Amino acid sequence: MVRGFIGRADQLRTIRAALTAPAPASLVITGEHGAGRSSLLAAALRGMDLSDTLVLRVTPCASRQPLSTLRAVLAGDVRTETDAVRAIADLAAGRRLIITVDDAHLIDHASMFVLSELNRDSRTTLVVTEPHGVSGSPAAVDFVRYRHDTTTVRLGALTPHEVAALVGELVGGEVRVGTATAGALHAATRGNAGLLSELVSRGLFDVLVQHSDGWQLAEFPTPSATRADDELTERLLQALEEAWRAVALSRVDMLCRLATWVGLRDEVLCKWAIVLLLRGRPDDSWRLLQSASGPVDCRRQLVEAMVLAFGLGMSHEAVFALRCRSQDERSRAHLAWFQALTGERAEASATLAALAHSIDPEVRLFAHAARATNAVAVGRYVDSVPQLRRALICVDLLENEFPWLPGYLTGCLIDALLLGGRIGEATTLAREFHAAARNSGWAVAVALGTLAGRHGGHAPPARAATVTPSTQN
C-alpha cells in the first residue's frame, strides 16, 4: 500500500528511533487489519542506512510444523531450535541483525523460541506486528511485549481530517475532499487506511463531483461492477445505522450514496428515500423507490405511501395503494394511519377495529397514532393525548426502524396539550424536547409535520413552535 502515511508521522519517527538505537532491543507494532503496520515498518527501513545490517523478513505460514515460520531463511538440513539459532547468527556474520515478523500471533512455538534466543543477542533487534481482534497465540507476542526494553507502537484510526487528506493523496494529490464526504468515508471505514485504499482502487474518484466545499460523492452514483467485501459492508451498514438512529440526515444521505456505489442499494433503499423526502426532495425519493427491483415489503409500502401523500400530494393514491397491498397487520396499521391523516375517519375506525387485539409494537404504534389523529380531527384534543403517549411508548421499542417518528409524535402531543387547554404540560414537554439538543428530532418533526399538513394531514409542529424556548436554534 503506497501512501504518505498521513497521521502516522509520530509513529514513523518512533519506529526509526527504535531501529537505530545504539542498543538494539525489541519493537511491537499493533493495529487493526489495514492500519498499515507492515507498510509503516517498510517505510521506516527504507529511510535507514542498512549497509552494516542484515534484515530478515519472515511471515508465519499456514503450517504449524516446528520452525515453519523461519523455514524460508533456514537451510533444509536445519531441524532443531539450537541449530536454527546458530544458523541465523551465522547469516548475520557479525553485522547488526533486524528480524521482522508479520502477524506474529500466528508464529509456531519452535520459531518463537528461536527468535527469543536471538533477541538476547546485543546486536539483534526483533520487530513484530500484531493485528487487533484476531485469533492466535498471545504468547507468541507476549514473549516480546513484556521485555523491559520493548517499544510498543499502536496505530489507531485516522481522524476525519486525516481521511480527507489521505483520500486526496491517493486519488492524485490535488483533490480536496469535502467535509461531508470525508465524514461519511471516515464513518464507513472507521478510519481504516486499508479500506480507504480499497475504495480508491474501486474507482472512488469517478463518483466524486466538485462543489464549493470540495469534492463530494455524486448524488446518485452508478453502482460499481463488484459488491463491497464483507468487512467494508459490515462497517458501512453499521455506520449507516448509527447515523439513522441519531437522525443525522446529511450523514445518512452521504452514507447511502456510498452504499449504493459499492452495491448495497437494496439494503439502504427505504432509509435513503425517507431522508430525501424529509430534506424536501420527494421527486428524487419517488424515482429512487421506483428504480429499485425486488419484492415490495410492508416497510417499503409505508415509505412509498409517505412519499406519495406527503411529498407528491397524492394522498388518495397513497391510501389506495396501501389498501390494495394490506395483507398483514402491519400493513393494515399503516393504512389506518394514512386514512386518519387524509380525513377518512370512518374508514380508519373500521380498519382499526380489526387490529384491537394485536400485540405487535409496530401495529400498536400506528394504531395509536391513527386514533389520536381521528380524535384531533373532530376537536377531541384531550382524548388524543393518551393515544399519543402510548404511541411514543411503542416507538421507543422501534427506535432502529422509525427514529424519525418520535419527534413528530412529540410535536403532535405538544399540539394536543396546547389545544386541549393544558398549557403547563405543553410548555414543560416542549422545554424538555428542545433540551435534548441537536438530535432531539425537532427538525424532522417540523419537516414531517409540514409535509403532512401541506396535503391534508396533521401538522402539529407549526403550533408547537409557539412554546419553543427562545434560545432554541
Tab-separated table of C-alpha atoms in Angstrom:
chain	number	residue	atom	x	y	z
A	1	MET	CA	0.000	0.000	0.000
A	2	VAL	CA	1.764	3.150	-1.200
A	3	ARG	CA	0.838	6.337	0.611
A	4	GLY	CA	2.385	9.220	2.512
A	5	PHE	CA	1.485	7.825	5.933
A	6	ILE	CA	-0.770	10.727	6.782
A	7	GLY	CA	-1.457	10.723	10.500
A	8	ARG	CA	1.483	8.386	11.170
A	9	ALA	CA	4.430	10.793	11.362
A	10	ASP	CA	4.966	10.346	15.104
A	11	GLN	CA	4.768	6.563	14.871
A	12	LEU	CA	7.207	6.538	11.955
A	13	ARG	CA	9.734	8.533	13.972
A	14	THR	CA	9.312	6.192	16.947
A	15	ILE	CA	9.915	3.111	14.806
A	16	ARG	CA	13.028	4.576	13.212
A	17	ALA	CA	14.373	5.620	16.603
A	18	ALA	CA	13.894	2.097	17.940
A	19	LEU	CA	15.562	0.509	14.905
A	20	THR	CA	18.584	2.801	15.069
A	21	ALA	CA	19.055	2.833	18.839
A	22	PRO	CA	22.653	2.131	19.946
A	23	ALA	CA	21.471	-0.860	21.959
A	24	PRO	CA	19.124	-2.988	19.813
A	25	ALA	CA	16.028	-4.166	21.642
A	26	SER	CA	12.525	-5.132	20.580
A	27	LEU	CA	9.647	-3.409	18.831
A	28	VAL	CA	5.937	-4.321	18.716
A	29	ILE	CA	3.669	-2.609	16.165
A	30	THR	CA	-0.051	-3.123	16.792
A	31	GLY	CA	-3.156	-2.014	14.934
A	32	GLU	CA	-6.172	-3.482	13.203
A	33	HIS	CA	-6.018	-5.121	9.804
A	34	GLY	CA	-5.443	-2.389	7.228
A	35	ALA	CA	-3.958	0.112	9.685
A	36	GLY	CA	-0.627	-0.009	7.834
A	37	ARG	CA	1.608	-1.916	10.264
A	38	SER	CA	3.728	-3.644	7.619
A	39	SER	CA	3.784	-0.638	5.292
A	40	LEU	CA	4.921	1.681	8.062
A	41	LEU	CA	7.701	-0.696	9.055
A	42	ALA	CA	8.839	-0.977	5.421
A	43	ALA	CA	8.886	2.821	5.110
A	44	ALA	CA	10.976	3.116	8.283
A	45	LEU	CA	13.501	0.625	6.950
A	46	ARG	CA	13.726	2.445	3.607
A	47	GLY	CA	14.858	5.576	5.411
A	48	MET	CA	17.740	3.846	7.224
A	49	ASP	CA	21.382	3.144	6.427
A	50	LEU	CA	21.443	-0.661	6.273
A	51	SER	CA	24.990	-1.063	4.966
A	52	ASP	CA	26.081	-2.862	8.155
A	53	THR	CA	22.736	-4.526	8.871
A	54	LEU	CA	21.104	-7.785	7.816
A	55	VAL	CA	17.314	-7.575	7.615
A	56	LEU	CA	15.415	-10.857	7.706
A	57	ARG	CA	11.678	-10.689	6.955
A	58	VAL	CA	9.645	-13.701	7.995
A	59	THR	CA	5.919	-14.379	7.937
A	60	PRO	CA	4.104	-17.248	9.688
A	61	CYS	CA	2.629	-19.754	7.252
A	62	ALA	CA	-0.428	-21.955	7.425
A	63	SER	CA	1.606	-24.913	8.620
A	64	ARG	CA	2.061	-25.306	12.373
A	65	GLN	CA	5.097	-27.535	11.964
A	66	PRO	CA	8.134	-26.666	14.117
A	67	LEU	CA	10.269	-23.901	12.571
A	68	SER	CA	7.735	-23.378	9.735
A	69	THR	CA	7.841	-19.607	10.232
A	70	LEU	CA	11.612	-19.497	9.772
A	71	ARG	CA	11.891	-22.163	7.085
A	72	ALA	CA	12.312	-19.583	4.299
A	73	VAL	CA	15.594	-18.340	5.822
A	74	LEU	CA	16.924	-21.702	7.006
A	75	ALA	CA	18.750	-24.406	5.116
A	76	GLY	CA	16.844	-27.628	4.622
A	77	ASP	CA	19.076	-29.631	6.976
A	78	VAL	CA	18.325	-27.370	9.987
A	79	ARG	CA	15.949	-29.364	12.195
A	80	THR	CA	16.343	-28.196	15.801
A	81	GLU	CA	15.901	-24.901	17.569
A	82	THR	CA	19.558	-24.813	18.632
A	83	ASP	CA	20.723	-25.334	15.052
A	84	ALA	CA	18.327	-22.623	13.868
A	85	VAL	CA	19.694	-20.077	16.350
A	86	ARG	CA	23.239	-20.855	15.215
A	87	ALA	CA	22.340	-20.757	11.501
A	88	ILE	CA	20.671	-17.339	11.673
A	89	ALA	CA	23.521	-15.921	13.757
A	90	ASP	CA	25.949	-17.181	11.107
A	91	LEU	CA	23.919	-15.416	8.404
A	92	ALA	CA	24.462	-12.125	10.194
A	93	ALA	CA	28.238	-12.708	10.164
A	94	GLY	CA	28.833	-10.124	12.875
A	95	ARG	CA	26.541	-7.483	11.402
A	96	ARG	CA	23.627	-5.942	13.193
A	97	LEU	CA	20.548	-8.151	12.726
A	98	ILE	CA	16.954	-6.945	12.351
A	99	ILE	CA	14.293	-9.650	12.203
A	100	THR	CA	10.749	-8.595	11.304
A	101	VAL	CA	7.782	-10.892	11.858
A	102	ASP	CA	4.427	-10.015	10.321
A	103	ASP	CA	1.297	-11.317	12.069
A	104	ALA	CA	3.375	-12.647	14.930
A	105	HIS	CA	0.328	-14.079	16.714
A	106	LEU	CA	0.442	-16.962	14.184
A	107	ILE	CA	4.048	-17.953	14.782
A	108	ASP	CA	4.797	-21.579	15.671
A	109	HIS	CA	6.314	-22.254	19.097
A	110	ALA	CA	9.661	-23.539	17.863
A	111	SER	CA	10.240	-20.402	15.796
A	112	MET	CA	9.133	-18.312	18.770
A	113	PHE	CA	11.819	-19.953	20.913
A	114	VAL	CA	14.487	-19.296	18.261
A	115	LEU	CA	13.551	-15.639	17.936
A	116	SER	CA	13.529	-15.266	21.714
A	117	GLU	CA	17.045	-16.668	21.919
A	118	LEU	CA	18.278	-14.448	19.111
A	119	ASN	CA	16.686	-11.446	20.800
A	120	ARG	CA	19.009	-11.955	23.753
A	121	ASP	CA	21.926	-11.063	21.499
A	122	SER	CA	23.058	-7.465	21.936
A	123	ARG	CA	23.188	-6.982	18.131
A	124	THR	CA	19.704	-8.304	17.306
A	125	THR	CA	16.533	-6.232	17.035
A	126	LEU	CA	13.272	-8.138	16.864
A	127	VAL	CA	10.271	-6.393	15.315
A	128	VAL	CA	6.810	-8.000	15.389
A	129	THR	CA	3.491	-6.751	14.038
A	130	GLU	CA	0.218	-7.805	15.621
A	131	PRO	CA	-3.311	-7.122	14.354
A	132	HIS	CA	-6.138	-6.366	16.753
A	133	GLY	CA	-9.091	-8.647	17.237
A	134	VAL	CA	-7.789	-11.842	15.649
A	135	SER	CA	-7.332	-15.359	16.935
A	136	GLY	CA	-3.932	-16.851	17.532
A	137	SER	CA	-1.420	-17.392	20.292
A	138	PRO	CA	-0.989	-14.372	22.611
A	139	ALA	CA	2.203	-15.951	23.944
A	140	ALA	CA	3.753	-15.554	20.508
A	141	VAL	CA	3.732	-11.791	21.004
A	142	ASP	CA	3.910	-11.607	24.777
A	143	PHE	CA	7.437	-13.010	24.848
A	144	VAL	CA	8.489	-9.772	23.157
A	145	ARG	CA	5.907	-7.369	24.549
A	146	TYR	CA	6.893	-7.709	28.195
A	147	ARG	CA	10.630	-7.296	27.853
A	148	HIS	CA	11.830	-4.239	29.748
A	149	ASP	CA	13.417	-2.731	26.642
A	150	THR	CA	10.493	-3.225	24.252
A	151	THR	CA	8.932	-0.268	22.442
A	152	THR	CA	5.259	-0.613	21.510
A	153	VAL	CA	3.760	1.461	18.683
A	154	ARG	CA	-0.031	1.498	18.403
A	155	LEU	CA	-1.674	2.526	15.127
A	156	GLY	CA	-5.131	3.906	15.834
A	157	ALA	CA	-7.879	5.002	13.484
A	158	LEU	CA	-7.394	8.038	11.275
A	159	THR	CA	-9.388	11.173	12.060
A	160	PRO	CA	-11.897	12.624	9.542
A	161	HIS	CA	-9.346	15.318	8.641
A	162	GLU	CA	-6.671	12.676	8.037
A	163	VAL	CA	-9.142	10.625	5.990
A	164	ALA	CA	-9.750	13.633	3.736
A	165	ALA	CA	-6.021	14.219	3.330
A	166	LEU	CA	-5.284	10.539	2.637
A	167	VAL	CA	-8.055	10.166	0.051
A	168	GLY	CA	-6.908	13.357	-1.633
A	169	GLU	CA	-3.383	11.981	-1.850
A	170	LEU	CA	-4.468	8.563	-3.080
A	171	VAL	CA	-6.560	9.959	-5.933
A	172	GLY	CA	-3.898	12.308	-7.221
A	173	GLY	CA	-2.691	14.689	-4.560
A	174	GLU	CA	-4.602	17.793	-5.700
A	175	VAL	CA	-8.121	16.767	-4.691
A	176	ARG	CA	-9.691	18.457	-1.657
A	177	VAL	CA	-12.344	16.119	-0.326
A	178	GLY	CA	-15.403	17.894	1.083
A	179	THR	CA	-16.209	17.770	4.777
A	180	ALA	CA	-19.440	15.786	4.368
A	181	THR	CA	-17.828	13.161	2.128
A	182	ALA	CA	-14.785	12.884	4.402
A	183	GLY	CA	-17.096	12.352	7.368
A	184	ALA	CA	-19.002	9.630	5.532
A	185	LEU	CA	-15.805	7.883	4.434
A	186	HIS	CA	-14.453	8.067	7.980
A	187	ALA	CA	-17.658	6.618	9.420
A	188	ALA	CA	-17.873	3.866	6.802
A	189	THR	CA	-14.264	2.717	7.232
A	190	ARG	CA	-13.811	3.644	10.903
A	191	GLY	CA	-10.676	5.499	9.806
A	192	ASN	CA	-9.051	2.358	8.394
A	193	ALA	CA	-6.400	3.283	5.815
A	194	GLY	CA	-6.572	-0.100	4.111
A	195	LEU	CA	-10.307	0.154	3.482
A	196	LEU	CA	-9.885	3.710	2.203
A	197	SER	CA	-7.235	2.480	-0.204
A	198	GLU	CA	-9.637	-0.254	-1.329
A	199	LEU	CA	-12.345	2.316	-2.062
A	200	VAL	CA	-9.927	4.399	-4.103
A	201	SER	CA	-8.856	1.286	-6.017
A	202	ARG	CA	-12.514	0.600	-6.821
A	203	GLY	CA	-12.711	3.988	-8.554
A	204	LEU	CA	-13.815	6.398	-5.830
A	205	PHE	CA	-12.612	9.389	-7.813
A	206	ASP	CA	-15.079	8.545	-10.602
A	207	VAL	CA	-18.035	9.118	-8.264
A	208	LEU	CA	-16.775	12.411	-6.805
A	209	VAL	CA	-18.064	15.718	-8.147
A	210	GLN	CA	-16.677	19.155	-7.422
A	211	HIS	CA	-18.565	21.506	-5.094
A	212	SER	CA	-17.685	24.742	-3.340
A	213	ASP	CA	-16.843	22.720	-0.212
A	214	GLY	CA	-14.558	20.395	-2.158
A	215	TRP	CA	-15.156	17.106	-3.936
A	216	GLN	CA	-18.294	15.303	-2.770
A	217	LEU	CA	-19.916	11.966	-3.527
A	218	ALA	CA	-22.255	12.189	-6.505
A	219	GLU	CA	-25.936	12.267	-5.562
A	220	PHE	CA	-26.932	9.083	-7.377
A	221	PRO	CA	-23.718	7.209	-8.241
A	222	THR	CA	-23.715	4.320	-10.671
A	223	PRO	CA	-23.105	1.072	-8.755
A	224	SER	CA	-19.639	-0.383	-9.240
A	225	ALA	CA	-19.179	-3.694	-11.022
A	226	THR	CA	-18.443	-5.660	-7.836
A	227	ARG	CA	-20.076	-5.581	-4.440
A	228	ALA	CA	-18.066	-4.474	-1.401
A	229	ASP	CA	-16.374	-7.199	0.622
A	230	ASP	CA	-17.773	-8.364	3.944
A	231	GLU	CA	-15.611	-6.141	6.148
A	232	LEU	CA	-16.436	-2.919	4.322
A	233	THR	CA	-20.101	-3.898	4.045
A	234	GLU	CA	-20.358	-4.525	7.786
A	235	ARG	CA	-18.692	-1.251	8.730
A	236	LEU	CA	-20.615	0.833	6.240
A	237	LEU	CA	-24.019	-0.547	7.235
A	238	GLN	CA	-23.180	-0.179	10.923
A	239	ALA	CA	-22.187	3.458	10.366
A	240	LEU	CA	-25.443	3.990	8.496
A	241	GLU	CA	-27.473	2.508	11.347
A	242	GLU	CA	-25.754	4.796	13.848
A	243	ALA	CA	-26.430	7.887	11.730
A	244	TRP	CA	-30.029	6.736	11.139
A	245	ARG	CA	-30.710	6.286	14.859
A	246	ALA	CA	-29.209	9.727	15.528
A	247	VAL	CA	-31.481	11.241	12.836
A	248	ALA	CA	-28.355	12.702	11.214
A	249	LEU	CA	-29.969	13.236	7.826
A	250	SER	CA	-26.943	14.637	5.987
A	251	ARG	CA	-24.704	11.792	7.153
A	252	VAL	CA	-27.346	9.191	6.238
A	253	ASP	CA	-27.627	10.729	2.776
A	254	MET	CA	-23.869	10.559	2.164
A	255	LEU	CA	-23.583	7.003	3.500
A	256	CYS	CA	-26.474	5.897	1.291
A	257	ARG	CA	-24.684	7.343	-1.727
A	258	LEU	CA	-21.554	5.410	-0.790
A	259	ALA	CA	-23.529	2.228	-0.120
A	260	THR	CA	-25.268	2.483	-3.483
A	261	TRP	CA	-21.951	2.822	-5.266
A	262	VAL	CA	-20.499	-0.301	-3.613
A	263	GLY	CA	-23.554	-2.400	-4.459
A	264	LEU	CA	-25.710	-2.070	-1.319
A	265	ARG	CA	-28.612	-0.022	-2.660
A	266	ASP	CA	-31.304	-2.524	-1.721
A	267	GLU	CA	-30.086	-2.521	1.888
A	268	VAL	CA	-30.370	1.273	2.201
A	269	LEU	CA	-33.293	1.991	-0.114
A	270	CYS	CA	-36.028	2.856	2.413
A	271	LYS	CA	-33.755	4.897	4.679
A	272	TRP	CA	-32.490	6.927	1.743
A	273	ALA	CA	-35.994	7.540	0.404
A	274	ILE	CA	-37.166	8.809	3.803
A	275	VAL	CA	-34.173	11.132	4.091
A	276	LEU	CA	-34.736	12.563	0.612
A	277	LEU	CA	-38.393	13.159	1.484
A	278	LEU	CA	-37.566	14.881	4.776
A	279	ARG	CA	-35.000	17.052	3.015
A	280	GLY	CA	-37.641	18.312	0.585
A	281	ARG	CA	-36.814	16.152	-2.427
A	282	PRO	CA	-39.911	13.984	-2.950
A	283	ASP	CA	-39.427	13.630	-6.713
A	284	ASP	CA	-35.937	12.172	-6.204
A	285	SER	CA	-37.269	9.962	-3.419
A	286	TRP	CA	-40.021	8.577	-5.649
A	287	ARG	CA	-37.650	7.968	-8.579
A	288	LEU	CA	-35.310	6.119	-6.243
A	289	LEU	CA	-38.093	3.859	-4.993
A	290	GLN	CA	-39.407	3.139	-8.477
A	291	SER	CA	-35.956	2.295	-9.832
A	292	ALA	CA	-35.453	-0.472	-7.271
A	293	SER	CA	-36.119	-4.087	-8.101
A	294	GLY	CA	-37.205	-6.965	-5.905
A	295	PRO	CA	-40.285	-7.578	-3.773
A	296	VAL	CA	-42.071	-4.695	-2.041
A	297	ASP	CA	-42.477	-5.478	1.668
A	298	CYS	CA	-44.725	-3.619	4.114
A	299	ARG	CA	-41.930	-1.247	5.198
A	300	ARG	CA	-41.294	-0.150	1.625
A	301	GLN	CA	-45.060	0.182	1.084
A	302	LEU	CA	-45.157	2.605	4.012
A	303	VAL	CA	-42.294	4.675	2.621
A	304	GLU	CA	-43.885	4.792	-0.835
A	305	ALA	CA	-47.167	5.931	0.713
A	306	MET	CA	-45.394	8.690	2.643
A	307	VAL	CA	-43.693	9.950	-0.492
A	308	LEU	CA	-46.930	9.847	-2.458
A	309	ALA	CA	-49.059	11.524	0.205
A	310	PHE	CA	-46.673	13.922	1.932
A	311	GLY	CA	-44.243	14.605	-0.883
A	312	LEU	CA	-46.256	14.499	-4.075
A	313	GLY	CA	-49.674	15.483	-2.738
A	314	MET	CA	-51.293	12.240	-3.863
A	315	SER	CA	-52.978	11.314	-0.600
A	316	HIS	CA	-55.826	9.272	-2.041
A	317	GLU	CA	-53.435	7.374	-4.314
A	318	ALA	CA	-51.326	6.537	-1.263
A	319	VAL	CA	-54.326	5.203	0.647
A	320	PHE	CA	-55.483	3.225	-2.394
A	321	ALA	CA	-52.033	1.638	-2.800
A	322	LEU	CA	-51.935	0.652	0.872
A	323	ARG	CA	-55.470	-0.731	0.735
A	324	CYS	CA	-54.587	-2.933	-2.247
A	325	ARG	CA	-51.493	-4.290	-0.523
A	326	SER	CA	-52.629	-4.564	3.111
A	327	GLN	CA	-52.083	-8.289	3.518
A	328	ASP	CA	-50.867	-8.328	7.128
A	329	GLU	CA	-51.476	-6.491	10.406
A	330	ARG	CA	-48.631	-4.042	9.965
A	331	SER	CA	-49.785	-3.013	6.513
A	332	ARG	CA	-53.323	-2.511	7.823
A	333	ALA	CA	-51.999	-0.392	10.716
A	334	HIS	CA	-50.109	1.774	8.221
A	335	LEU	CA	-53.327	2.047	6.189
A	336	ALA	CA	-55.322	3.149	9.249
A	337	TRP	CA	-52.816	5.925	9.984
A	338	PHE	CA	-52.980	7.226	6.427
A	339	GLN	CA	-56.762	7.016	6.370
A	340	ALA	CA	-56.853	9.130	9.523
A	341	LEU	CA	-54.278	11.602	8.179
A	342	THR	CA	-56.253	12.092	4.962
A	343	GLY	CA	-59.592	12.586	6.685
A	344	GLU	CA	-61.104	9.142	6.085
A	345	ARG	CA	-62.077	8.815	9.743
A	346	ALA	CA	-64.810	6.195	9.335
A	347	GLU	CA	-62.620	4.020	7.159
A	348	ALA	CA	-59.748	4.390	9.642
A	349	SER	CA	-62.005	3.319	12.524
A	350	ALA	CA	-63.135	0.258	10.551
A	351	THR	CA	-59.540	-0.714	9.802
A	352	LEU	CA	-58.559	-0.207	13.442
A	353	ALA	CA	-61.365	-2.453	14.682
A	354	ALA	CA	-59.617	-5.474	13.191
A	355	LEU	CA	-56.373	-4.579	14.994
A	356	ALA	CA	-57.765	-4.157	18.502
A	357	HIS	CA	-56.107	-7.248	19.953
A	358	SER	CA	-52.726	-7.083	18.222
A	359	ILE	CA	-49.631	-7.144	20.448
A	360	ASP	CA	-47.154	-6.261	17.687
A	361	PRO	CA	-45.400	-2.997	18.735
A	362	GLU	CA	-45.432	-1.619	15.201
A	363	VAL	CA	-49.140	-2.335	14.776
A	364	ARG	CA	-49.914	-0.715	18.123
A	365	LEU	CA	-47.729	2.289	17.279
A	366	PHE	CA	-49.592	3.191	14.105
A	367	ALA	CA	-52.975	2.232	15.566
A	368	HIS	CA	-52.479	4.655	18.464
A	369	ALA	CA	-51.253	7.336	16.054
A	370	ALA	CA	-54.358	6.807	13.886
A	371	ARG	CA	-56.742	7.018	16.850
A	372	ALA	CA	-55.032	10.217	18.021
A	373	THR	CA	-55.320	11.742	14.554
A	374	ASN	CA	-59.020	10.834	14.384
A	375	ALA	CA	-59.624	12.451	17.773
A	376	VAL	CA	-57.837	15.660	16.794
A	377	ALA	CA	-59.804	15.858	13.535
A	378	VAL	CA	-63.066	16.285	15.470
A	379	GLY	CA	-61.623	18.594	18.142
A	380	ARG	CA	-61.226	15.967	20.888
A	381	TYR	CA	-57.692	17.066	21.708
A	382	VAL	CA	-57.682	15.730	25.269
A	383	ASP	CA	-58.725	12.284	24.030
A	384	SER	CA	-55.742	12.211	21.653
A	385	VAL	CA	-53.219	12.751	24.464
A	386	PRO	CA	-53.219	9.192	25.929
A	387	GLN	CA	-53.136	7.724	22.433
A	388	LEU	CA	-50.067	9.780	21.562
A	389	ARG	CA	-48.349	8.861	24.818
A	390	ARG	CA	-48.940	5.169	24.068
A	391	ALA	CA	-47.631	5.648	20.543
A	392	LEU	CA	-44.449	7.190	21.964
A	393	ILE	CA	-44.006	4.186	24.260
A	394	CYS	CA	-44.324	1.854	21.278
A	395	VAL	CA	-41.930	3.853	19.109
A	396	ASP	CA	-39.268	3.581	21.830
A	397	LEU	CA	-39.286	-0.158	21.136
A	398	LEU	CA	-38.750	0.524	17.432
A	399	GLU	CA	-36.027	3.162	17.543
A	400	ASN	CA	-33.970	1.350	14.919
A	401	GLU	CA	-36.863	1.259	12.465
A	402	PHE	CA	-38.528	4.662	12.995
A	403	PRO	CA	-36.065	7.109	14.591
A	404	TRP	CA	-37.724	9.953	12.669
A	405	LEU	CA	-41.149	9.343	14.209
A	406	PRO	CA	-40.672	10.264	17.939
A	407	GLY	CA	-40.090	13.924	17.094
A	408	TYR	CA	-43.259	14.089	15.017
A	409	LEU	CA	-45.346	12.321	17.663
A	410	THR	CA	-43.951	14.569	20.378
A	411	GLY	CA	-44.871	17.595	18.291
A	412	CYS	CA	-48.387	16.173	17.937
A	413	LEU	CA	-48.572	15.671	21.700
A	414	ILE	CA	-47.448	19.228	22.455
A	415	ASP	CA	-50.035	20.495	19.994
A	416	ALA	CA	-52.815	18.377	21.511
A	417	LEU	CA	-51.950	19.571	25.009
A	418	LEU	CA	-51.996	23.179	23.867
A	419	LEU	CA	-55.312	22.921	22.067
A	420	GLY	CA	-56.769	20.933	24.955
A	421	GLY	CA	-56.001	23.770	27.343
A	422	ARG	CA	-53.179	22.007	29.208
A	423	ILE	CA	-50.709	24.849	28.663
A	424	GLY	CA	-48.402	23.998	31.582
A	425	GLU	CA	-47.881	20.415	30.423
A	426	ALA	CA	-47.325	21.574	26.848
A	427	THR	CA	-44.718	24.126	27.904
A	428	THR	CA	-42.868	21.629	30.097
A	429	LEU	CA	-42.826	18.981	27.375
A	430	ALA	CA	-41.646	21.473	24.763
A	431	ARG	CA	-38.838	22.619	27.053
A	432	GLU	CA	-37.720	19.013	27.649
A	433	PHE	CA	-37.989	18.231	23.945
A	434	HIS	CA	-35.727	21.082	22.905
A	435	ALA	CA	-33.306	20.442	25.756
A	436	ALA	CA	-32.441	17.148	24.044
A	437	ALA	CA	-30.145	19.211	21.777
A	438	ARG	CA	-29.350	18.710	18.120
A	439	ASN	CA	-30.737	15.196	17.672
A	440	SER	CA	-33.988	15.747	19.561
A	441	GLY	CA	-35.828	15.275	16.286
A	442	TRP	CA	-37.240	18.791	16.146
A	443	ALA	CA	-36.065	19.435	12.574
A	444	VAL	CA	-37.578	16.151	11.457
A	445	ALA	CA	-40.798	16.886	13.342
A	446	VAL	CA	-41.117	20.211	11.535
A	447	ALA	CA	-40.324	18.643	8.150
A	448	LEU	CA	-42.756	15.753	8.561
A	449	GLY	CA	-45.439	17.930	10.090
A	450	THR	CA	-45.122	20.438	7.249
A	451	LEU	CA	-45.322	17.699	4.643
A	452	ALA	CA	-48.340	16.104	6.313
A	453	GLY	CA	-50.128	19.407	6.791
A	454	ARG	CA	-49.470	20.538	3.233
A	455	HIS	CA	-51.511	17.655	1.872
A	456	GLY	CA	-54.345	17.299	4.326
A	457	GLY	CA	-52.608	15.650	7.255
A	458	HIS	CA	-51.968	16.849	10.798
A	459	ALA	CA	-49.164	19.414	11.132
A	460	PRO	CA	-48.569	19.921	14.864
A	461	PRO	CA	-45.103	21.461	14.897
A	462	ALA	CA	-46.453	24.692	13.453
A	463	ARG	CA	-48.443	25.211	16.683
A	464	ALA	CA	-45.901	23.536	18.950
A	465	ALA	CA	-43.367	26.123	17.817
A	466	THR	CA	-45.291	28.688	19.803
A	467	VAL	CA	-43.945	27.162	23.008
A	468	THR	CA	-40.428	26.742	21.692
A	469	PRO	CA	-37.888	28.262	24.118
A	470	SER	CA	-36.483	31.472	22.679
A	471	THR	CA	-32.934	30.168	22.982
A	472	GLN	CA	-33.564	27.190	20.734
A	473	ASN	CA	-31.709	27.308	17.405
